[in-house]
Short mmCIF file of C-alpha atoms in Angstrom, two decimals:
data_model
loop_
_atom_site.label_atom_id
_atom_site.label_comp_id
_atom_site.label_asym_id
_atom_site.label_seq_id
_atom_site.Cartn_x
_atom_site.Cartn_y
_atom_site.Cartn_z
CA MET A 1 0.08 -0.04 -0.01
CA ALA A 2 0.68 3.62 -0.97
CA LEU A 3 -0.38 6.94 1.21
CA ARG A 4 1.37 10.48 -0.19
CA PHE A 5 0.50 13.73 2.50
CA ASP A 6 1.66 16.85 2.53
CA VAL A 7 4.01 16.50 5.76
CA LEU A 8 4.82 12.88 7.59
CA ILE A 9 5.33 13.65 11.31
CA ILE A 10 7.17 10.06 12.86
CA GLY A 11 6.16 10.16 16.54
CA SER A 12 3.21 11.05 18.70
CA GLY A 13 4.51 12.93 21.74
CA LEU A 14 4.46 16.40 22.32
CA ALA A 15 6.66 17.48 19.07
CA GLY A 16 4.83 15.64 17.07
CA GLN A 17 0.90 16.56 18.22
CA SER A 18 2.16 19.94 18.67
CA ALA A 19 2.95 20.10 15.33
CA ALA A 20 0.51 18.66 13.45
CA LEU A 21 -2.07 20.63 14.90
CA ARG A 22 -0.13 24.10 13.42
CA LEU A 23 0.26 21.88 10.11
CA ALA A 24 -3.09 20.90 9.71
CA GLU A 25 -5.69 23.72 8.90
CA THR A 26 -3.70 24.01 5.88
CA HIS A 27 -1.38 20.51 5.22
CA ARG A 28 -2.41 16.81 4.93
CA VAL A 29 -0.64 15.10 7.66
CA ALA A 30 -0.26 11.51 8.81
CA VAL A 31 1.20 10.81 12.49
CA ILE A 32 3.10 7.50 12.77
CA SER A 33 2.67 6.48 16.28
CA LYS A 34 4.21 3.33 17.19
CA ARG A 35 1.57 1.92 19.62
CA THR A 36 -1.68 4.55 20.56
CA LEU A 37 -1.29 8.51 20.74
CA GLU A 38 -0.90 8.09 24.38
CA ASP A 39 2.17 6.15 24.50
CA SER A 40 4.94 8.79 24.55
CA ALA A 41 7.71 10.08 27.27
CA SER A 42 5.75 13.39 26.52
CA SER A 43 2.96 12.10 28.38
CA TRP A 44 5.25 10.84 31.54
CA ALA A 45 6.92 13.94 32.06
CA GLN A 46 6.48 14.84 35.66
CA GLY A 47 8.08 18.03 36.44
CA GLY A 48 6.27 21.30 34.26
CA ILE A 49 7.78 23.27 31.46
CA ALA A 50 10.57 26.05 31.92
CA ALA A 51 9.29 28.96 31.29
CA VAL A 52 9.92 32.87 32.46
CA LEU A 53 6.72 33.62 33.12
CA ASP A 54 7.47 35.52 36.13
CA SER A 55 8.36 39.19 36.92
CA ARG A 56 11.23 38.98 39.62
CA ASP A 57 12.82 35.92 36.65
CA SER A 58 14.32 36.80 33.49
CA ILE A 59 15.39 35.45 30.14
CA GLU A 60 19.42 36.78 31.25
CA ALA A 61 18.83 33.99 34.34
CA HIS A 62 16.82 31.20 32.80
CA ILE A 63 20.13 31.24 29.55
CA ARG A 64 22.33 31.03 32.76
CA ASP A 65 20.61 28.28 34.52
CA THR A 66 21.06 26.57 31.14
CA PHE A 67 24.48 26.92 30.25
CA THR A 68 25.34 26.34 34.39
CA ALA A 69 24.11 22.89 34.01
CA GLY A 70 25.34 21.97 30.44
CA ALA A 71 28.53 22.61 31.22
CA ASP A 72 28.57 25.38 28.96
CA LEU A 73 28.70 23.21 26.05
CA ASN A 74 25.29 25.09 25.47
CA ASP A 75 24.49 26.72 21.54
CA ALA A 76 24.34 30.46 22.09
CA LYS A 77 21.80 30.84 20.26
CA ALA A 78 19.80 28.01 20.25
CA THR A 79 19.10 28.19 24.09
CA ARG A 80 18.07 32.23 23.42
CA PHE A 81 16.42 30.84 20.96
CA VAL A 82 14.53 28.20 23.30
CA VAL A 83 13.90 30.42 26.42
CA GLU A 84 13.26 33.84 24.49
CA ASN A 85 9.99 31.81 22.79
CA GLY A 86 9.40 30.28 26.56
CA ARG A 87 6.08 32.78 26.81
CA VAL A 88 4.88 32.07 23.24
CA ALA A 89 5.11 28.28 23.64
CA ILE A 90 3.10 28.54 27.43
CA ASP A 91 0.72 30.71 25.56
CA TRP A 92 0.17 28.37 22.74
CA LEU A 93 -1.17 25.59 25.41
CA ILE A 94 -3.15 27.84 27.47
CA GLU A 95 -5.09 28.66 23.93
CA GLN A 96 -5.48 24.73 23.65
CA GLY A 97 -7.37 24.10 27.26
CA VAL A 98 -4.18 22.93 28.87
CA PRO A 99 -4.96 23.16 33.05
CA PHE A 100 -2.10 23.97 34.23
CA SER A 101 -1.80 24.28 38.43
CA ARG A 102 -2.86 27.73 39.86
CA ASP A 103 -3.22 29.67 43.33
CA GLU A 104 -3.67 32.52 44.73
CA LYS A 105 -0.84 34.52 42.48
CA GLY A 106 -2.22 33.08 38.95
CA TYR A 107 -0.69 30.32 37.55
CA HIS A 108 1.47 28.23 40.19
CA LEU A 109 4.94 28.11 39.61
CA THR A 110 7.87 25.52 41.34
CA ARG A 111 10.88 25.10 41.36
CA GLU A 112 13.70 22.23 40.74
CA GLY A 113 17.18 21.63 40.47
CA GLY A 114 19.59 23.70 38.70
CA HIS A 115 16.63 26.71 38.34
CA SER A 116 17.56 29.86 39.98
CA ALA A 117 13.82 31.19 40.35
CA ARG A 118 10.55 29.35 40.29
CA ARG A 119 9.53 28.85 36.93
CA VAL A 120 8.20 26.22 35.95
CA ILE A 121 4.62 26.00 35.18
CA HIS A 122 2.85 22.35 35.55
CA VAL A 123 -0.28 20.42 35.74
CA ALA A 124 0.12 19.03 39.54
CA ASP A 125 2.71 15.97 39.10
CA ALA A 126 1.60 15.06 35.63
CA THR A 127 2.36 17.72 33.51
CA GLY A 128 3.21 15.53 30.74
CA LEU A 129 0.19 13.63 30.40
CA ALA A 130 -2.27 16.65 30.88
CA VAL A 131 -0.88 17.89 27.98
CA GLN A 132 -1.34 15.21 25.75
CA GLU A 133 -4.62 14.31 26.68
CA THR A 134 -5.71 18.08 25.54
CA LEU A 135 -4.01 17.71 22.50
CA THR A 136 -4.89 13.74 21.91
CA PRO A 137 -8.63 14.64 21.07
CA LYS A 138 -8.28 17.24 18.62
CA LEU A 139 -5.81 15.61 17.02
CA ARG A 140 -8.09 12.86 17.12
CA ARG A 141 -11.69 14.76 15.76
CA HIS A 142 -8.93 16.85 12.85
CA PRO A 143 -10.42 16.13 9.32
CA ASN A 144 -6.44 17.08 7.92
CA ILE A 145 -4.71 14.18 10.09
CA THR A 146 -4.41 10.65 9.26
CA ILE A 147 -3.47 8.89 12.59
CA LEU A 148 -1.61 5.25 11.91
CA GLU A 149 -1.39 3.60 15.50
CA ASN A 150 0.09 0.50 15.96
CA HIS A 151 3.25 1.59 12.94
CA ILE A 152 6.79 1.54 13.14
CA ALA A 153 8.60 3.49 10.71
CA ILE A 154 11.59 1.07 9.04
CA ASP A 155 14.10 3.69 7.01
CA LEU A 156 13.58 7.03 5.58
CA ILE A 157 12.96 7.43 1.79
CA THR A 158 15.44 9.23 0.22
CA GLY A 159 16.63 10.02 -3.51
CA GLY A 160 20.41 8.79 -2.37
CA LYS A 161 18.88 5.46 -2.00
CA LEU A 162 16.48 5.92 -4.96
CA GLY A 163 19.28 7.34 -7.17
CA LEU A 164 17.92 10.56 -8.16
CA GLY A 165 19.75 13.45 -8.85
CA GLU A 166 18.35 15.78 -5.28
CA ASN A 167 19.12 13.83 -2.18
CA ARG A 168 16.20 14.94 -0.24
CA CYS A 169 14.22 13.33 2.27
CA TYR A 170 11.12 11.82 0.55
CA GLY A 171 8.75 9.98 3.02
CA ALA A 172 8.97 6.47 4.96
CA TYR A 173 9.04 2.86 4.22
CA VAL A 174 6.59 2.12 7.81
CA LEU A 175 5.38 -1.59 9.12
CA ASN A 176 1.51 -2.05 10.26
CA THR A 177 2.42 -3.91 13.43
CA GLU A 178 -1.26 -5.32 13.27
CA SER A 179 -0.89 -7.18 9.28
CA GLY A 180 2.43 -7.19 8.87
CA GLU A 181 2.02 -5.34 5.70
CA VAL A 182 5.03 -2.67 4.97
CA VAL A 183 3.30 0.84 4.12
CA THR A 184 5.36 3.12 1.76
CA VAL A 185 4.41 6.64 2.80
CA GLY A 186 5.27 9.91 0.94
CA ALA A 187 5.88 13.12 1.91
CA PRO A 188 8.03 16.57 0.43
CA HIS A 189 8.36 17.21 4.13
CA THR A 190 9.07 15.17 6.87
CA LEU A 191 9.38 15.52 11.41
CA ILE A 192 11.31 13.15 12.86
CA ALA A 193 9.57 13.29 16.47
CA THR A 194 10.49 9.92 17.86
CA GLY A 195 11.92 10.80 21.26
CA GLY A 196 15.47 9.05 22.75
CA ALA A 197 16.87 6.13 23.50
CA GLY A 198 16.75 5.34 27.28
CA LYS A 199 15.26 1.48 26.53
CA VAL A 200 19.50 0.86 25.33
CA TYR A 201 20.02 0.86 29.06
CA LEU A 202 19.02 -1.88 31.51
CA TYR A 203 17.24 0.96 33.76
CA THR A 204 15.21 3.11 32.56
CA THR A 205 13.29 6.11 33.34
CA ASN A 206 11.59 5.96 29.75
CA PRO A 207 8.14 3.70 27.32
CA ASP A 208 9.14 0.98 26.02
CA THR A 209 8.98 3.17 22.93
CA SER A 210 11.97 4.88 23.26
CA THR A 211 14.36 2.99 21.12
CA GLY A 212 16.63 5.79 19.11
CA ASP A 213 14.22 5.09 15.54
CA GLY A 214 14.85 8.45 14.85
CA ILE A 215 17.96 9.20 15.04
CA ALA A 216 18.93 5.91 13.83
CA MET A 217 17.33 5.80 10.40
CA ALA A 218 18.11 9.98 10.13
CA TRP A 219 22.20 8.69 11.17
CA ARG A 220 21.67 6.07 7.84
CA ALA A 221 19.86 8.46 5.95
CA GLY A 222 22.81 10.47 5.80
CA CYS A 223 23.11 12.67 8.65
CA ARG A 224 24.88 13.98 11.48
CA VAL A 225 24.42 13.24 14.69
CA ALA A 226 25.62 15.29 18.00
CA ASN A 227 26.30 14.76 21.84
CA MET A 228 25.40 11.36 22.08
CA GLU A 229 27.84 10.14 25.16
CA PHE A 230 25.88 13.06 27.74
CA ILE A 231 23.01 10.21 29.28
CA GLN A 232 20.60 11.82 31.77
CA PHE A 233 20.07 9.82 34.11
CA HIS A 234 17.52 10.95 36.66
CA PRO A 235 18.97 10.29 39.88
CA THR A 236 15.21 8.91 42.00
CA CYS A 237 13.82 6.55 39.60
CA LEU A 238 11.05 4.89 42.46
CA TYR A 239 13.29 1.30 43.82
CA HIS A 240 10.38 -1.72 43.60
CA PRO A 241 9.78 -4.63 42.13
CA GLN A 242 6.78 -3.99 41.28
CA ALA A 243 7.32 -0.48 40.18
CA LYS A 244 8.55 -0.20 36.42
CA SER A 245 9.78 3.03 34.89
CA PHE A 246 8.53 5.04 37.60
CA LEU A 247 10.57 8.25 38.37
CA ILE A 248 10.35 10.34 41.32
CA SER A 249 9.56 13.99 39.94
CA GLU A 250 12.60 16.85 39.94
CA ALA A 251 10.16 18.49 41.99
CA VAL A 252 9.73 16.72 44.92
CA ARG A 253 13.73 17.70 45.72
CA GLY A 254 13.02 21.50 44.57
CA GLU A 255 10.20 21.67 47.48
CA GLY A 256 12.46 20.18 50.03
CA GLY A 257 12.70 15.99 49.95
CA LEU A 258 16.11 15.07 51.37
CA LEU A 259 18.64 12.18 50.06
CA ARG A 260 19.57 10.38 52.89
CA LEU A 261 21.20 6.83 53.73
CA PRO A 262 19.28 4.38 54.67
CA ASP A 263 20.38 5.47 58.65
CA GLY A 264 18.57 8.64 57.93
CA THR A 265 21.90 11.04 57.30
CA ARG A 266 21.69 13.09 54.80
CA PHE A 267 24.69 12.93 51.60
CA MET A 268 24.22 15.38 49.31
CA PRO A 269 25.94 18.05 50.85
CA ALA A 270 28.56 16.52 51.26
CA HIS A 271 28.88 16.32 47.37
CA ASP A 272 27.92 19.81 46.71
CA PRO A 273 26.72 23.32 48.07
CA ARG A 274 23.58 22.86 46.52
CA ALA A 275 22.74 19.99 47.87
CA GLU A 276 19.21 18.68 46.85
CA LEU A 277 18.88 21.24 44.28
CA ALA A 278 22.46 20.76 42.37
CA PRO A 279 21.52 19.54 38.42
CA ARG A 280 20.46 15.99 37.59
CA ASP A 281 24.45 14.74 36.96
CA VAL A 282 25.88 15.60 39.38
CA VAL A 283 22.50 14.12 41.77
CA ALA A 284 22.57 11.43 40.32
CA ARG A 285 26.47 10.53 40.10
CA ALA A 286 26.28 11.25 44.21
CA ILE A 287 23.81 8.86 44.40
CA ASP A 288 25.51 6.22 42.34
CA PHE A 289 28.99 6.91 44.51
CA GLU A 290 26.82 6.26 47.74
CA MET A 291 25.56 2.77 46.60
CA LYS A 292 28.92 1.57 45.26
CA LYS A 293 30.39 2.82 48.57
CA ARG A 294 28.57 1.17 51.01
CA GLY A 295 26.65 -1.35 48.68
CA LEU A 296 23.73 -0.01 49.06
CA ASP A 297 20.67 -1.53 46.70
CA CYS A 298 19.14 1.89 46.97
CA VAL A 299 18.84 5.53 48.56
CA TYR A 300 15.99 6.95 49.94
CA LEU A 301 14.07 10.91 49.33
CA ASP A 302 12.23 11.28 51.90
CA ILE A 303 10.04 14.52 52.48
CA SER A 304 7.73 13.19 54.76
CA HIS A 305 8.03 16.95 56.72
CA LYS A 306 5.73 18.77 54.74
CA PRO A 307 2.17 18.46 55.47
CA ALA A 308 0.13 15.66 53.92
CA ALA A 309 -2.65 18.35 52.54
CA PHE A 310 0.66 20.01 50.58
CA LEU A 311 2.10 16.47 49.15
CA SER A 312 -1.92 15.88 48.18
CA GLU A 313 -1.84 18.65 46.42
CA HIS A 314 1.59 19.51 44.73
CA PHE A 315 2.46 15.44 44.08
CA PRO A 316 -1.16 13.18 44.00
CA ASN A 317 0.00 11.09 41.33
CA ILE A 318 3.63 10.19 42.99
CA LEU A 319 1.38 9.98 46.30
CA ALA A 320 -0.84 7.46 45.22
CA ARG A 321 1.46 5.38 43.27
CA CYS A 322 3.68 5.47 46.17
CA LEU A 323 0.79 3.97 48.45
CA GLU A 324 -0.11 1.67 45.62
CA LEU A 325 2.75 -0.09 46.57
CA GLY A 326 2.67 0.08 50.12
CA ILE A 327 5.07 3.46 50.82
CA ASP A 328 3.02 6.21 52.55
CA ILE A 329 5.70 9.32 51.84
CA THR A 330 3.34 11.50 54.18
CA ARG A 331 5.34 9.73 57.31
CA ALA A 332 8.26 7.16 54.86
CA PRO A 333 11.04 7.66 53.02
CA ILE A 334 11.26 6.87 49.18
CA PRO A 335 13.64 4.07 47.81
CA VAL A 336 14.88 5.19 44.65
CA VAL A 337 17.37 5.04 42.65
CA PRO A 338 19.04 6.47 39.11
CA ALA A 339 17.91 5.13 35.77
CA ALA A 340 18.60 5.91 32.11
CA HIS A 341 16.09 9.63 31.80
CA TYR A 342 16.78 11.73 28.49
CA THR A 343 19.36 11.24 25.64
CA CYS A 344 20.39 14.99 25.25
CA GLY A 345 23.02 14.33 21.58
CA GLY A 346 20.74 13.39 18.74
CA ILE A 347 19.80 14.49 15.06
CA VAL A 348 22.36 17.46 14.21
CA THR A 349 19.35 20.43 13.45
CA ASP A 350 19.60 23.95 12.65
CA LEU A 351 16.94 27.04 14.27
CA HIS A 352 14.78 26.38 11.73
CA ALA A 353 14.74 22.23 13.05
CA ARG A 354 15.62 21.35 9.29
CA THR A 355 18.79 18.51 9.80
CA ASP A 356 20.96 18.19 6.91
CA LEU A 357 18.96 15.85 4.70
CA PRO A 358 16.70 18.22 2.95
CA GLY A 359 13.05 17.22 3.44
CA LEU A 360 13.78 16.25 7.13
CA TYR A 361 13.18 17.96 10.55
CA ALA A 362 13.47 16.52 13.48
CA ALA A 363 11.91 18.37 16.96
CA GLY A 364 12.19 16.80 20.87
CA GLU A 365 14.62 14.24 22.66
CA ALA A 366 15.47 12.95 18.84
CA SER A 367 17.20 16.13 18.27
CA CYS A 368 20.80 17.53 19.08
CA THR A 369 19.52 21.82 19.00
CA GLY A 370 22.51 22.59 21.02
CA LEU A 371 19.91 23.68 24.15
CA HIS A 372 20.69 21.11 26.69
CA GLY A 373 24.49 21.19 26.18
CA ALA A 374 26.25 18.48 28.70
CA ASN A 375 23.13 17.91 30.64
CA ARG A 376 19.54 18.95 30.52
CA LEU A 377 18.70 21.63 32.74
CA ALA A 378 15.24 20.16 34.61
CA SER A 379 11.71 20.66 32.79
CA ASN A 380 13.98 22.23 29.71
CA SER A 381 12.64 19.14 27.24
CA LEU A 382 8.90 20.09 26.73
CA LEU A 383 9.60 23.48 25.81
CA GLU A 384 12.37 22.54 23.44
CA CYS A 385 9.18 20.14 21.78
CA LEU A 386 6.99 23.09 21.65
CA VAL A 387 9.03 25.47 20.13
CA PHE A 388 11.27 23.70 17.31
CA SER A 389 8.28 21.76 16.16
CA GLN A 390 6.89 25.74 16.05
CA ALA A 391 10.29 26.00 14.20
CA ALA A 392 9.41 23.81 11.79
CA VAL A 393 6.47 24.40 10.87
CA GLN A 394 7.36 27.52 9.99
CA ASP A 395 9.51 26.82 7.70
CA ILE A 396 7.34 23.74 5.81
CA LEU A 397 4.41 26.73 5.45
CA ALA A 398 6.67 29.31 4.35
CA GLN A 399 7.71 26.75 1.00
CA GLY A 400 4.73 26.45 -0.25
CA LYS A 401 3.29 22.51 -1.85
CA LEU A 402 5.83 20.53 -3.07
CA SER A 403 5.49 17.84 -5.09
CA ILE A 404 7.47 14.29 -5.05
CA PRO A 405 8.49 11.76 -7.51
CA ALA A 406 6.57 7.90 -7.80
CA LEU A 407 8.00 5.87 -5.15
CA PRO A 408 9.12 2.35 -5.69
CA ALA A 409 6.92 -0.57 -3.09
CA TRP A 410 8.81 -1.97 0.36
CA ASP A 411 10.83 -5.13 -1.78
CA ALA A 412 10.11 -8.09 0.19
CA SER A 413 11.07 -11.07 -2.30
CA ARG A 414 14.35 -11.84 -1.01
CA VAL A 415 13.43 -12.76 2.87
CA GLY A 416 11.87 -15.49 4.31
CA ASP A 417 10.24 -15.73 7.72
CA PRO A 418 12.73 -15.72 10.60
CA ASP A 419 13.45 -18.97 11.96
CA GLU A 420 14.56 -18.60 15.51
CA GLU A 421 13.03 -15.21 16.74
CA ILE A 422 15.16 -15.73 20.56
CA VAL A 423 17.71 -14.69 18.99
CA ILE A 424 16.49 -11.36 18.92
CA ALA A 425 15.35 -11.66 22.52
CA HIS A 426 18.63 -13.05 23.34
CA ASN A 427 21.20 -9.77 21.90
CA TRP A 428 18.35 -6.81 23.41
CA ASP A 429 18.95 -8.26 26.59
CA GLU A 430 23.00 -8.53 26.09
CA LEU A 431 22.90 -5.33 24.72
CA ARG A 432 20.98 -3.84 27.34
CA ARG A 433 23.01 -4.98 30.07
CA PHE A 434 26.32 -4.16 28.59
CA MET A 435 25.50 -1.02 27.82
CA TRP A 436 24.33 -0.44 31.79
CA ASP A 437 27.42 -1.74 33.56
CA TYR A 438 30.53 -0.13 30.73
CA VAL A 439 28.42 3.23 29.37
CA GLY A 440 26.18 4.48 33.08
CA ILE A 441 26.62 6.79 34.69
CA VAL A 442 30.35 6.46 35.36
CA ARG A 443 32.66 5.30 32.49
CA THR A 444 36.46 4.49 31.73
CA THR A 445 37.72 4.06 28.80
CA LYS A 446 38.10 0.66 29.10
CA ARG A 447 34.89 -0.52 29.89
CA LEU A 448 33.39 1.75 26.58
CA GLN A 449 36.19 -0.40 24.35
CA ARG A 450 34.64 -3.84 26.07
CA ALA A 451 30.84 -2.21 25.08
CA GLN A 452 31.86 -1.50 21.14
CA HIS A 453 33.87 -5.20 20.84
CA ARG A 454 30.29 -5.95 21.97
CA ILE A 455 28.86 -3.78 19.77
CA ARG A 456 30.50 -4.25 16.30
CA LEU A 457 29.48 -8.42 17.28
CA LEU A 458 25.97 -7.44 17.64
CA LYS A 459 25.81 -5.81 14.92
CA ASN A 460 26.68 -7.79 12.50
CA GLU A 461 24.47 -10.87 13.19
CA ILE A 462 21.13 -7.60 13.99
CA GLU A 463 22.28 -6.50 9.98
CA GLU A 464 22.78 -10.66 8.81
CA PHE A 465 19.08 -11.67 10.38
CA TYR A 466 17.34 -8.12 8.77
CA SER A 467 18.94 -8.82 5.25
CA ASN A 468 17.35 -12.49 5.42
CA PHE A 469 14.34 -12.53 7.20
CA ARG A 470 10.89 -10.76 7.23
CA VAL A 471 11.00 -6.94 9.43
CA SER A 472 9.22 -7.25 12.91
CA HIS A 473 8.56 -4.75 15.41
CA ASP A 474 10.89 -6.08 18.05
CA LEU A 475 13.72 -6.65 15.01
CA ILE A 476 13.34 -2.88 13.92
CA GLU A 477 14.05 -1.75 17.15
CA LEU A 478 16.85 -3.34 18.02
CA ARG A 479 18.15 -2.46 14.94
CA ASN A 480 17.32 0.72 15.83
CA LEU A 481 18.92 0.30 19.47
CA VAL A 482 22.39 -0.90 18.50
CA VAL A 483 22.82 1.98 16.08
CA THR A 484 21.92 4.17 18.87
CA ALA A 485 24.62 2.18 21.56
CA ASP A 486 27.20 2.47 18.99
CA LEU A 487 26.72 6.25 18.30
CA ILE A 488 26.83 6.97 22.53
CA VAL A 489 30.00 4.91 22.59
CA ARG A 490 31.63 6.25 19.70
CA CYS A 491 30.92 10.03 21.20
CA ALA A 492 32.15 9.27 24.48
CA LEU A 493 35.53 7.11 23.79
CA ARG A 494 36.21 11.03 21.93
CA ARG A 495 35.81 12.90 24.58
CA HIS A 496 39.02 13.09 26.82
CA GLU A 497 37.29 15.24 29.26
CA SER A 498 34.26 14.70 32.22
CA ARG A 499 31.84 17.41 31.04
CA GLY A 500 28.29 17.44 32.47
CA LEU A 501 26.74 14.30 32.06
CA HIS A 502 30.49 12.19 30.71
CA TYR A 503 31.92 11.14 33.71
CA SER A 504 35.26 9.48 32.71
CA ARG A 505 37.96 8.11 35.24
CA ASP A 506 40.59 8.04 32.61
CA TYR A 507 39.57 11.87 31.66
CA PRO A 508 38.76 14.07 35.82
CA ASP A 509 39.09 16.96 34.47
CA LEU A 510 37.47 19.82 32.68
CA LEU A 511 38.94 20.67 28.66
CA PRO A 512 39.40 24.61 28.94
CA GLN A 513 37.82 24.92 26.25
CA ALA A 514 34.09 23.05 25.53
CA ARG A 515 33.37 21.69 22.44
CA PRO A 516 30.29 19.67 20.66
CA THR A 517 31.26 15.70 19.94
CA ILE A 518 30.21 15.84 15.61
CA LEU A 519 30.13 12.34 13.87
CA ARG A 520 29.85 12.52 10.19
CA ARG A 521 28.64 9.29 8.40
CA SER A 522 29.70 8.40 5.21
CA LEU A 523 27.14 7.14 2.42
CA ARG A 524 30.20 5.42 0.34
CA ARG A 525 29.24 1.24 -0.14
#
């Protein structure tokens, strides 16, 4: 089957949904969702959206905080562009009907680690979910938006692959995971909004859909990828055998939560003068240090000194989830561990969200705009989704309607049905375990080289499997994860310093000049 649209959006989180709604007034838009529209990392975001909304705050302060968290690796133009467009982005969400929390002064602003002021607008402790629940029904009702749920993109369709003179993006081949059919989806403009790659690690706060698909596809199509060594580990993921990927929001520490050892002793003041309000990389390394030093399974985040009514108002979802597991946060501390949380690097884009491949855009966690530098400042991610999806929309609208050539159907004539699905399961498990062991919060060159050796073996095995058997959802994700893992390790090996989220025992010092790690792929065979 072949479909044609004016714009193809791969991914259904905040970046994808906001772009679709803005474009749909004048363009026919297709939105590809691996599961349903509701299953995205955006809907899991608890804390909120950072923006300068208070007269006591300033653009310069937000920029300064972003650079401090990002260890000065941030791109100055991109950072200013995002921060200056913050209020416009929030106003658009308010217009859409997002029910942001209020107090007697207006919208309630909270403060999170790394911020010098209260500037995080939120909907209690489930901001991403509230935004998603506001936008998703609008997408489902819009006549110009076609939603392809339970579809996963396999690869981008490019002029280079088709042997055309102009190497631009013409859409993607997409697998319908329910029917097994590969659909050719053509469009003159394609936006990658697939999110990050948290599932490359054994422990993550991300949903199962976060498998680096967009990053891997763009890399295979010839786009530059940058700063993949900077994987943010959220310092406080709930530690409980029945809790899968449930994070305890940064805002808990922002509102006075204290990190303690099992005996009740605080430890953050010994690691950083900002204590619990230090940026995430500092807090995650401190927890990792204390756990390894003392042989602990977890540490504890204590906010039980706050009134129960306060916790019920500000953290209703965290309170309810913990109660389900027998933890009353009004009386007892929360067991927490670090977990892979956010991919700061990704596909290189400009201020219009354009990649190196004409016709291809990227926004959100799949992109590397330069905003986050070596470590994302809390609650800057949803802001980046909004600002850069809007930038992509403006660039697409400025070009008018474009045509594309006839596109060939997916060729499955030389492949058969897989004979050993267990190979995929074993490779998936092996990849995530050695990435956790060798490419985690603290790294060494030897560990990275061990990971690289195993990645090479896995890549060859997976590509052989991909070449000979019909594609499946699990195979596509595994193929993308191993490419993403390779990019993370290659970037990490190139950085001979410790900066932000990348901490190397072999290179513990900071180099005098902050430089991005940019990978370029030769498409010559």
